[in-house]
mmCIF file of C-alpha atoms and ligand atoms in Angstrom:
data_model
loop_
_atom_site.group_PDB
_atom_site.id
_atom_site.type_symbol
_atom_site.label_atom_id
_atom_site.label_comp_id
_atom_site.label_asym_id
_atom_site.label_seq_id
_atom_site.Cartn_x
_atom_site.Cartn_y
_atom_site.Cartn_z
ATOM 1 C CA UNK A 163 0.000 0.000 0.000
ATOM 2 C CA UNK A 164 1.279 3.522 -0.710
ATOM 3 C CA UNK A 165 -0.388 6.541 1.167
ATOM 4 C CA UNK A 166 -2.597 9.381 -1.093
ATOM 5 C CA UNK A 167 0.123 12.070 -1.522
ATOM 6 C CA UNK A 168 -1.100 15.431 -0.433
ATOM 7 C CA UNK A 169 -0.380 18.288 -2.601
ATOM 8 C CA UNK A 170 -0.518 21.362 -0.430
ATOM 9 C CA UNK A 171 0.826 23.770 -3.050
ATOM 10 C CA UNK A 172 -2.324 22.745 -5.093
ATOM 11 C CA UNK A 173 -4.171 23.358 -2.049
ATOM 12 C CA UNK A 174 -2.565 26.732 -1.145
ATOM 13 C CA UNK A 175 -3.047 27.418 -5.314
ATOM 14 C CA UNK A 176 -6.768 26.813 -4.886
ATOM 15 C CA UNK A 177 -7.118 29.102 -1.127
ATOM 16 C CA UNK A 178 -5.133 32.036 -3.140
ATOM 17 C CA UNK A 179 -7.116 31.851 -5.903
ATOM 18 C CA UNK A 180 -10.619 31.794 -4.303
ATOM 19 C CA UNK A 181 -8.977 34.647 -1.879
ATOM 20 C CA UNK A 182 -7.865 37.008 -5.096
ATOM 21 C CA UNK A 183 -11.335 36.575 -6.201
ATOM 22 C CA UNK A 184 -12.840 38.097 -3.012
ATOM 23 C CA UNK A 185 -10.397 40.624 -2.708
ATOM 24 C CA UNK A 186 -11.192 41.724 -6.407
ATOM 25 C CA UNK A 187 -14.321 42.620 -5.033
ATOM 26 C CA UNK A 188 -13.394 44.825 -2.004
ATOM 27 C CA UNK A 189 -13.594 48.987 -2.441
ATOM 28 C CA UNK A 190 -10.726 48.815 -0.580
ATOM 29 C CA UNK A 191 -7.070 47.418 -0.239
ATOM 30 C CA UNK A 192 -6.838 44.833 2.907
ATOM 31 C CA UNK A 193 -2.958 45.290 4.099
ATOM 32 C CA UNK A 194 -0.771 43.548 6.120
ATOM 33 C CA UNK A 195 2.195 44.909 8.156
ATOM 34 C CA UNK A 196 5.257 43.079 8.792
ATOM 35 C CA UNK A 197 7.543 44.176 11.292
ATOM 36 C CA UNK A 198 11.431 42.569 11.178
ATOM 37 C CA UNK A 199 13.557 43.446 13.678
ATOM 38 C CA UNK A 200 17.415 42.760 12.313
ATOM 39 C CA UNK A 201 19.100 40.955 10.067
ATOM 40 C CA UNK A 202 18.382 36.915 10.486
ATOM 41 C CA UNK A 203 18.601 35.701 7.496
ATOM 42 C CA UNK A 204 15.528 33.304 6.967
ATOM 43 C CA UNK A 205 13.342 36.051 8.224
ATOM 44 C CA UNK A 206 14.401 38.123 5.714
ATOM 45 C CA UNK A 207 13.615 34.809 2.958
ATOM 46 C CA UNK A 208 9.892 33.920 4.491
ATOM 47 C CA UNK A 209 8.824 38.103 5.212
ATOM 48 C CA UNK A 210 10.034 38.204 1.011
ATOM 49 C CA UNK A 211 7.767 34.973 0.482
ATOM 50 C CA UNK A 212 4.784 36.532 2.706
ATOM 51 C CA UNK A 213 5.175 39.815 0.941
ATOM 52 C CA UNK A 214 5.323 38.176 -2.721
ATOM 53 C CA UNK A 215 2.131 35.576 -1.764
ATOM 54 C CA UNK A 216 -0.174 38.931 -0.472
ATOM 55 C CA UNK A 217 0.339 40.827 -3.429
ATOM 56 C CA UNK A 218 -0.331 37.682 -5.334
ATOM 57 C CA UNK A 219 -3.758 37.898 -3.650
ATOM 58 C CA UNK A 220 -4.171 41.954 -3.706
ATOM 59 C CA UNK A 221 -2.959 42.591 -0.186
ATOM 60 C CA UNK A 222 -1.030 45.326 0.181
ATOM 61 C CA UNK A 223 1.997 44.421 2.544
ATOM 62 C CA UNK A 224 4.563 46.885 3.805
ATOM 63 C CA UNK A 225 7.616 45.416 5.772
ATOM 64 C CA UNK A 226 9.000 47.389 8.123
ATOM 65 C CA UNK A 227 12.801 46.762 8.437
ATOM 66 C CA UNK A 228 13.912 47.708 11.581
ATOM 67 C CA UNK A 229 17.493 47.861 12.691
ATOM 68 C CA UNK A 230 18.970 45.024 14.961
ATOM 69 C CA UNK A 231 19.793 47.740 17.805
ATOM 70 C CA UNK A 232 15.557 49.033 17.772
ATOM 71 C CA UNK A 233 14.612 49.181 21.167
ATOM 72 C CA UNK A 234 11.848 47.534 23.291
ATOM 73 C CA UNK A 235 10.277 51.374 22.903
ATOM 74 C CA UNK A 236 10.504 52.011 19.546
ATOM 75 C CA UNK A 237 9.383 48.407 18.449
ATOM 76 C CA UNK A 238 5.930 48.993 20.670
ATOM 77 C CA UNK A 239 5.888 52.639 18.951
ATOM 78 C CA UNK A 240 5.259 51.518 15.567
ATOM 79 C CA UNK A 241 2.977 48.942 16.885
ATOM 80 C CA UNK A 242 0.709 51.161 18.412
ATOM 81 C CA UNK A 243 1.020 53.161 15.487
ATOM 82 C CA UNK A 244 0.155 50.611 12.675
ATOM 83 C CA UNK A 245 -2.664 49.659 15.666
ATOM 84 C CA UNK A 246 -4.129 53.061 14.557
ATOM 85 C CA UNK A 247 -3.424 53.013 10.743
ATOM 86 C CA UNK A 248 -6.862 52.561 9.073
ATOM 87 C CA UNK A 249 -5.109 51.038 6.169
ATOM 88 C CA UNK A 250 -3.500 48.244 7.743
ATOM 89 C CA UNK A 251 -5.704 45.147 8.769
ATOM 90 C CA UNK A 252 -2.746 42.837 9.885
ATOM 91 C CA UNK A 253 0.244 43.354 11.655
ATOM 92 C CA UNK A 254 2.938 40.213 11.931
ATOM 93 C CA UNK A 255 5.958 40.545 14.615
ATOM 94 C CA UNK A 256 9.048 38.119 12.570
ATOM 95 C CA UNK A 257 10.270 35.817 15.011
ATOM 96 C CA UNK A 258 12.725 35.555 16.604
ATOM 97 C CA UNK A 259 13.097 38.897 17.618
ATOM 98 C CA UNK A 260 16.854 39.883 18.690
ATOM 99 C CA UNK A 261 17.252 38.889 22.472
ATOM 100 C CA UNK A 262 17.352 42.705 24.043
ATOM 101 C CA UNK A 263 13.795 42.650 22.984
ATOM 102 C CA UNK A 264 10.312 40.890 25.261
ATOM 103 C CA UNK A 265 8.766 39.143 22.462
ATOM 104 C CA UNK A 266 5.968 38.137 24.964
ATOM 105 C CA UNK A 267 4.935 41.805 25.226
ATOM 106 C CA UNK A 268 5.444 42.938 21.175
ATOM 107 C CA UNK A 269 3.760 40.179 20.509
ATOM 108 C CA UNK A 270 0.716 41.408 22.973
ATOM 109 C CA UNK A 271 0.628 44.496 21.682
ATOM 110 C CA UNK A 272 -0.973 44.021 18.644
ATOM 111 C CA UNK A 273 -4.179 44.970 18.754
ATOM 112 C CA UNK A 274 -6.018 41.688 18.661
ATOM 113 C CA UNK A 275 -8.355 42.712 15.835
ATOM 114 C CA UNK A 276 -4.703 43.085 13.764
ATOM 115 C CA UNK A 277 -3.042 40.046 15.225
ATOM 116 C CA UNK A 278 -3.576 37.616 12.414
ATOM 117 C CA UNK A 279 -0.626 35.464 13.171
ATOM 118 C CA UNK A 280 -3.145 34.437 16.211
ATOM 119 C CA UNK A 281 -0.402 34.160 18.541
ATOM 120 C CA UNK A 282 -1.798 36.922 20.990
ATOM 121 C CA UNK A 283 -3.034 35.949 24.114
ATOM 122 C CA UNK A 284 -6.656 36.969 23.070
ATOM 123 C CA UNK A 285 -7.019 35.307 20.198
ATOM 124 C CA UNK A 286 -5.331 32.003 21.973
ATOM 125 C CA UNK A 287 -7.777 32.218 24.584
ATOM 126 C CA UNK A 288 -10.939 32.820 22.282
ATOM 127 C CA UNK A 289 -9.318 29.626 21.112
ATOM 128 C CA UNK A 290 -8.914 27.030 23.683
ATOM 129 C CA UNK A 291 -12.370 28.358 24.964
ATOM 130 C CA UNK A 292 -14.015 27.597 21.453
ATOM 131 C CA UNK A 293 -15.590 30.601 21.354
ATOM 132 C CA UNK A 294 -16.236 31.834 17.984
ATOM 133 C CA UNK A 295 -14.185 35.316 16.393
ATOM 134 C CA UNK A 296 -10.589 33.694 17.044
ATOM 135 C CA UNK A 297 -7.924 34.509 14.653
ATOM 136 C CA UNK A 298 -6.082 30.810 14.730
ATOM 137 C CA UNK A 299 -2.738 30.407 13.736
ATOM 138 C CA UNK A 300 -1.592 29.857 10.179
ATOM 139 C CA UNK A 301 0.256 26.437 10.480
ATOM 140 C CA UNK A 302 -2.391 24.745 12.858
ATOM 141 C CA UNK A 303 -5.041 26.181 10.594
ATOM 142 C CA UNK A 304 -3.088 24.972 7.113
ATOM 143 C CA UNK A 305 -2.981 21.434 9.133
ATOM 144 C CA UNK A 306 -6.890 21.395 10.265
ATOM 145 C CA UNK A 307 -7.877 22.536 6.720
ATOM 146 C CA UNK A 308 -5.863 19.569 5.071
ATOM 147 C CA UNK A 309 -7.206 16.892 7.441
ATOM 148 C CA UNK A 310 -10.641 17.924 6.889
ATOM 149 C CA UNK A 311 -10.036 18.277 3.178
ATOM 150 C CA UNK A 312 -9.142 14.596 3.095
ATOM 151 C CA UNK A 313 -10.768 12.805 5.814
ATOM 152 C CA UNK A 314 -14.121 14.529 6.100
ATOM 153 C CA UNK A 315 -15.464 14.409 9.383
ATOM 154 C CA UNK A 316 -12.784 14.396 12.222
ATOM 155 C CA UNK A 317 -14.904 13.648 15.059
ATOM 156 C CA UNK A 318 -14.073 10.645 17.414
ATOM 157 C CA UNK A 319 -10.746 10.496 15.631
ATOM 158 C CA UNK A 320 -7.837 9.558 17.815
ATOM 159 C CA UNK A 321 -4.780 12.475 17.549
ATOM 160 C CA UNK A 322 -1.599 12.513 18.316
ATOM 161 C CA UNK A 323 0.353 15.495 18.249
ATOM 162 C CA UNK A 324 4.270 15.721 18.551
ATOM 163 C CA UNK A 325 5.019 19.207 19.858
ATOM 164 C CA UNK A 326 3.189 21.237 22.174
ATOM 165 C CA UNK A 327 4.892 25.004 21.137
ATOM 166 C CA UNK A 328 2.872 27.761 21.501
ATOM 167 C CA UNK A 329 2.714 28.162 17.697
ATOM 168 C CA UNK A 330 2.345 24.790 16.434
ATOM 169 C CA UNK A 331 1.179 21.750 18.977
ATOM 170 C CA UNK A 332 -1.259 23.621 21.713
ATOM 171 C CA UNK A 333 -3.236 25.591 19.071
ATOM 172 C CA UNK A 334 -3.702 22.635 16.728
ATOM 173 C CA UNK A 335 -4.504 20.420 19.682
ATOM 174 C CA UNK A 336 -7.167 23.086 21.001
ATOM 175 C CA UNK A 337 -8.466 23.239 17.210
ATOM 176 C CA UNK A 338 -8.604 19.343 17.285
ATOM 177 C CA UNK A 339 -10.332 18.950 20.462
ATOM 178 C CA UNK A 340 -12.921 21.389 18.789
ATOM 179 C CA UNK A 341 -13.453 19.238 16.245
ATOM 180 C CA UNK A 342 -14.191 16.418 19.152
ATOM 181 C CA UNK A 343 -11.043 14.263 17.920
ATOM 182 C CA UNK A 344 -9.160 12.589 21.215
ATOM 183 C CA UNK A 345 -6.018 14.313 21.191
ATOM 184 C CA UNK A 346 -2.916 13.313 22.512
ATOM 185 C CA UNK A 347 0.465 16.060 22.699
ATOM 186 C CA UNK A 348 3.682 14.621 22.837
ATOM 187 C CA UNK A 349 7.044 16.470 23.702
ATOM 188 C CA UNK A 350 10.455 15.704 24.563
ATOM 189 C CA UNK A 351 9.672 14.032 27.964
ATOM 190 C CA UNK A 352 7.126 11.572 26.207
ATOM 191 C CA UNK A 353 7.431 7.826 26.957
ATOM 192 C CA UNK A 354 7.088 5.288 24.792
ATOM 193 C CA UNK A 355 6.123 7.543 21.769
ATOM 194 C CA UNK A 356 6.073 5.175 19.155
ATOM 195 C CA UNK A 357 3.675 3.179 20.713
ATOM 196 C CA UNK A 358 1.427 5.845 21.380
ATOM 197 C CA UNK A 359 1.608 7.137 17.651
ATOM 198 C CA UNK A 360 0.896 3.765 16.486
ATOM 199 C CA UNK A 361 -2.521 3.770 18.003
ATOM 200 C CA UNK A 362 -3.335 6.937 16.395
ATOM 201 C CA UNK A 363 -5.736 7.649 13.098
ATOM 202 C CA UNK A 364 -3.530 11.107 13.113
ATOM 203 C CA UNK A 365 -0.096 12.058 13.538
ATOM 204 C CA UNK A 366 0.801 15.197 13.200
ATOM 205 C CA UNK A 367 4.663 15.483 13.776
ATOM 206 C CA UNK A 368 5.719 19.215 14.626
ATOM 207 C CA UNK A 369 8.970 18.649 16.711
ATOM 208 C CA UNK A 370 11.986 19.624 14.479
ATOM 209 C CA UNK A 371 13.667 16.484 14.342
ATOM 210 C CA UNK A 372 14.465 15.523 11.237
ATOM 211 C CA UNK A 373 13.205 12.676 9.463
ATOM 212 C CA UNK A 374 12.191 11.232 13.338
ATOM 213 C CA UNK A 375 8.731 9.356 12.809
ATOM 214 C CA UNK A 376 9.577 5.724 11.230
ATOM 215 C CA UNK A 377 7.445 3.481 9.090
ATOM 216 C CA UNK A 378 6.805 1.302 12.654
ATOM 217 C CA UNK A 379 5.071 4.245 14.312
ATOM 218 C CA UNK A 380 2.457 4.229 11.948
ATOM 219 C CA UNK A 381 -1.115 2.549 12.221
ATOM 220 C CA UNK A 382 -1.385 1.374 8.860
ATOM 221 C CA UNK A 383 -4.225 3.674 6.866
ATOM 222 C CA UNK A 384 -3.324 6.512 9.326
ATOM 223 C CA UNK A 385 -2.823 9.992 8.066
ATOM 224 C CA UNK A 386 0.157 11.578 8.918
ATOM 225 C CA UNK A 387 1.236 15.378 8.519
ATOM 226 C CA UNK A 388 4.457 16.299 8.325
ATOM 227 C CA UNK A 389 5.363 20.255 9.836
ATOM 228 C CA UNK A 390 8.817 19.959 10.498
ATOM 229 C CA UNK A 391 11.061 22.097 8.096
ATOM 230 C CA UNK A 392 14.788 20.599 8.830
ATOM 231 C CA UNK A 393 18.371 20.721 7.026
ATOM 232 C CA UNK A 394 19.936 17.325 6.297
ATOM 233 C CA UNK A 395 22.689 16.988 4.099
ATOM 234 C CA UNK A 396 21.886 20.637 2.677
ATOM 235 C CA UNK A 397 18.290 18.941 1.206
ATOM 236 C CA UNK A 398 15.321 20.346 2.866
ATOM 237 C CA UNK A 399 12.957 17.625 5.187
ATOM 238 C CA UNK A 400 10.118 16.936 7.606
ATOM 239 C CA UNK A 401 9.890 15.512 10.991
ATOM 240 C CA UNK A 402 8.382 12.250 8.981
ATOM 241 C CA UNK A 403 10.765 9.720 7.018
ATOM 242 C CA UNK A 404 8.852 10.279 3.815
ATOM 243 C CA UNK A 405 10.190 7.609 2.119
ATOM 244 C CA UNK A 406 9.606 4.849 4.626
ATOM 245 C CA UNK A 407 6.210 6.366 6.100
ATOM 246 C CA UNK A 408 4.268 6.792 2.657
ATOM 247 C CA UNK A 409 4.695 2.566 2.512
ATOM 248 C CA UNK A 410 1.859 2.485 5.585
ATOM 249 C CA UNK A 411 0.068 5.416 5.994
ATOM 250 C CA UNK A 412 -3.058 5.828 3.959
ATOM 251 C CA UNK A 413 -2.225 10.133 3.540
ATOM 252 C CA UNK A 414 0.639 11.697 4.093
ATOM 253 C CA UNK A 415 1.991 15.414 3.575
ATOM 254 C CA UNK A 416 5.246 16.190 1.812
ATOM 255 C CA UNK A 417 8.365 18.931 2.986
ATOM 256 C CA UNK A 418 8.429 21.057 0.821
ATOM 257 C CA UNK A 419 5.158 20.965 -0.806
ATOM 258 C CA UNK A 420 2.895 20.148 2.191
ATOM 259 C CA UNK A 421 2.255 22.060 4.993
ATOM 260 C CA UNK A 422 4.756 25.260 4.239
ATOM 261 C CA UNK A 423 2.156 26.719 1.585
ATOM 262 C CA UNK A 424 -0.908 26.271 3.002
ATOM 263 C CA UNK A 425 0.546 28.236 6.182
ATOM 264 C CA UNK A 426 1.113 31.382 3.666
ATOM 265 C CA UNK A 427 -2.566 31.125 2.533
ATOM 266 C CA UNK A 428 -4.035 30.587 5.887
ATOM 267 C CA UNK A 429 -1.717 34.073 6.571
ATOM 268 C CA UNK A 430 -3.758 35.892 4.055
ATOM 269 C CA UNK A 431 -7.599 34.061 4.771
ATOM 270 C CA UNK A 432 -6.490 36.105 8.202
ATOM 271 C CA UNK A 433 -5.792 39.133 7.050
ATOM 272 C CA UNK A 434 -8.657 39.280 4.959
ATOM 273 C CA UNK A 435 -10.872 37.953 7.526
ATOM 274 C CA UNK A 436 -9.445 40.592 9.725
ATOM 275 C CA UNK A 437 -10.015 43.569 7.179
ATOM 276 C CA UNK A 438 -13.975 42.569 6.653
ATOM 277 C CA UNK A 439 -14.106 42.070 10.967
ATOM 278 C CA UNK A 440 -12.757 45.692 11.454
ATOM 279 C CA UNK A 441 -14.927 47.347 8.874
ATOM 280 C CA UNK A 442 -17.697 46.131 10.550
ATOM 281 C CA UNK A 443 -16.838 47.381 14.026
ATOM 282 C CA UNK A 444 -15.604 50.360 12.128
HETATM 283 P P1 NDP B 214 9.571 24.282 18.875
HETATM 284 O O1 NDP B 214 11.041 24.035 18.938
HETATM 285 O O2 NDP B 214 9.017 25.508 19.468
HETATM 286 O O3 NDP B 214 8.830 23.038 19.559
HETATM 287 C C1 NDP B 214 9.222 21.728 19.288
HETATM 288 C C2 NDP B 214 8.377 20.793 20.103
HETATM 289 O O4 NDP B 214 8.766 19.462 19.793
HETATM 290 C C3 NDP B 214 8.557 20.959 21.620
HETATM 291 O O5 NDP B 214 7.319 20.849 22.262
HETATM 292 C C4 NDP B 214 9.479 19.812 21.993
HETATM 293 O O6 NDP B 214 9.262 19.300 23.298
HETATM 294 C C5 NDP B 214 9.086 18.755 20.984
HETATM 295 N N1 NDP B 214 10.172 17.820 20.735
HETATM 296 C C6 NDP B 214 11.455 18.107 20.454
HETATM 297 N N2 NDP B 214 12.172 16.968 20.304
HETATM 298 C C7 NDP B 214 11.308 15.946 20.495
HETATM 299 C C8 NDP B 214 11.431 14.539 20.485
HETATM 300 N N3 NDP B 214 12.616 13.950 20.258
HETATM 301 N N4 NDP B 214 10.335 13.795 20.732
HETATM 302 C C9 NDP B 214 9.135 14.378 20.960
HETATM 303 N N5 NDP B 214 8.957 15.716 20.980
HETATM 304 C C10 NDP B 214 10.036 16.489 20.757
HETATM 305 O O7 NDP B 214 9.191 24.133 17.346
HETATM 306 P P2 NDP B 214 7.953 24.715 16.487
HETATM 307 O O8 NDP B 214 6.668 24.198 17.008
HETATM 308 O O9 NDP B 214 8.139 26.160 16.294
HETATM 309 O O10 NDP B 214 8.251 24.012 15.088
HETATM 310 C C11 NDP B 214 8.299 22.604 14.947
HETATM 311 C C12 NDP B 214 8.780 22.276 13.545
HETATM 312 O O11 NDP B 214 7.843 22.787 12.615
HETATM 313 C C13 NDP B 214 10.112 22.911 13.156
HETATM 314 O O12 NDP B 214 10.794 22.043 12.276
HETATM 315 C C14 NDP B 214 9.715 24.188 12.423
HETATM 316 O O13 NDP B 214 10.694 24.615 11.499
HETATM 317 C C15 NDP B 214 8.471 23.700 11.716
HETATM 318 N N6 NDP B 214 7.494 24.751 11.402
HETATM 319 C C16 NDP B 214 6.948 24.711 10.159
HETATM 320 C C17 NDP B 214 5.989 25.611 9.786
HETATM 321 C C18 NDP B 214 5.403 25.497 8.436
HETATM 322 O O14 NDP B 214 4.783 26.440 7.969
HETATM 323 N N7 NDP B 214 5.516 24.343 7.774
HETATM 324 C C19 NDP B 214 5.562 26.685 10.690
HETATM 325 C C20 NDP B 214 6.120 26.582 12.024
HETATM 326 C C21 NDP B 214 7.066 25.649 12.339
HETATM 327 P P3 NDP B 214 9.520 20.171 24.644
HETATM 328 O O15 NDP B 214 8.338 21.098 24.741
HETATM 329 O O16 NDP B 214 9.542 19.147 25.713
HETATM 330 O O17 NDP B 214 10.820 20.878 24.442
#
């Protein structure tokens, strides 16, 4: 048996598409702010990628470059300014932010109508409380919209999720248990993982260790998702040993190709989502 390959940049294609469509017929221009503080050189690659993937979509997006040596001040500044700008609907803080700086406050700051990376403590709470008007994080959302693109109905699923960060694992576990699937976080102090993984109708692997989920820790039929984005040997690759896993499972995602562009799109379903919300408070 070989698992259904998922094609995410189709996926992402189709989101952007439908998206540009909607935009098209705005009397306005939804934009998106992104605010990078320094020089680290894959911010610099994915705020280029975000900026290219908006404009593909008619969002305006401005990045504001901001020198390594900004202070905590200044960054909050132009936060509360772009908090104020009528023209901006989004506003994304690059991580990681240089380590003078309290990413848990910038972060904060955004006003949580604007905050469309969802990482605020608003929007995380809306969230785990399943109350409706969250803005949920792109990568969890990407993830949720794939599984329930393939499998349908999610309910009384059993989950497992490696990872519990703040951006990945807890939202997508909250957005799971939503969904009434039984879900099941793992992290680095996890027993016995593969045996727990094995049991699972899901696996979603979000730890950063490359190519770490084998063929044997996979139900067979299961679907797995692959988030990890890792280095090996200079060739880009998930958390998932493709070649060994897509033997079992019955769907699997692929790095690159999988999960990476449907996070972009979910970006910009928030920021225009987040342009209609504030005209209508407006
Ligand atoms: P973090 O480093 O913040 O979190 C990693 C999580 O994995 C932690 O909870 C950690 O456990 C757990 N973990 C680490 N090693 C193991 C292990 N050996 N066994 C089980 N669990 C383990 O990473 P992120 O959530 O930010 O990202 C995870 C991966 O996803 C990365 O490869 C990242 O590049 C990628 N990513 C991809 C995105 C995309 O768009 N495709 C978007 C965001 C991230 P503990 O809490 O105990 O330390």
């Amino acid at each position: 048996m070989s698992a259904v390959i998922i094609d995410g940049k189709q996926m992402a294609q189709d989101i952007r598409a439908e998206l540009a469509e909607q935009i098209k017929k705005l009397d306005y221009i939804p934009g998106l702010a992104v605010i990078l503080v320094g020089n680290d050189e894959a911010s610099l690659i994915y705020d280029r990628n975000k900026k290219k993937a908006a404009e593909s979509v008619g969002i305006n997006c401005t990045i504001y470059h901001l020198p390594e040596e900004t202070s905590q001040e200044e960054v909050l500044e132009k936060i509360r300014t772009l908090n104020n700008d009528k023209n901006t609907h989004g506003i994304i803080v690059q991580m990681p932010l240089p380590s003078h700086l309290n990413s848990e406050e910038i972060i904060n700051a955004v006003s949580y109508t604007k905050d469309v990376d969802g990482f605020g403590v608003y929007n995380i709470g809306l969230l785990h409380s399943n109350l409706q008007g969250a803005i949920i994080a792109a990568t969890p959302q990407g993830v949720l919209y794939v599984l329930e693109k393939s499998l349908g109905d999610l309910s009384g699923l059993n989950a497992v999720i490696i990872g519990r960060s703040q951006i990945v694992g807890r939202p997508l576990a909250s957005l799971l248990i939503n969904k009434s699937c039984t879900v099941t976080v793992a992290h680095s102090k996890t027993k016995n993982l593969k045996n727990i993984t094995s049991r699972a109708d899901i696996v979603v692997a979000a730890c950063g260790v490359a190519e770490m989920v084998k063929k044997d820790w996979i139900k067979p039929g299961a679907m797995v998702i692959d988030v990890g984005i890792n280095r090996r040997e200079g060739k880009l690759c998930g958390d998932v040993d493709f070649d060994e896993v897509k033997e079992v499972a019955g769907y699997i995602t692929p790095v690159p190709g999988g999960v990476g562009p449907m996070t972009v799109a979910m970006l910009m379903k928030n920021t225009y989502i987040a342009s209609l919300n504030q005209l209508k408070k407006a």
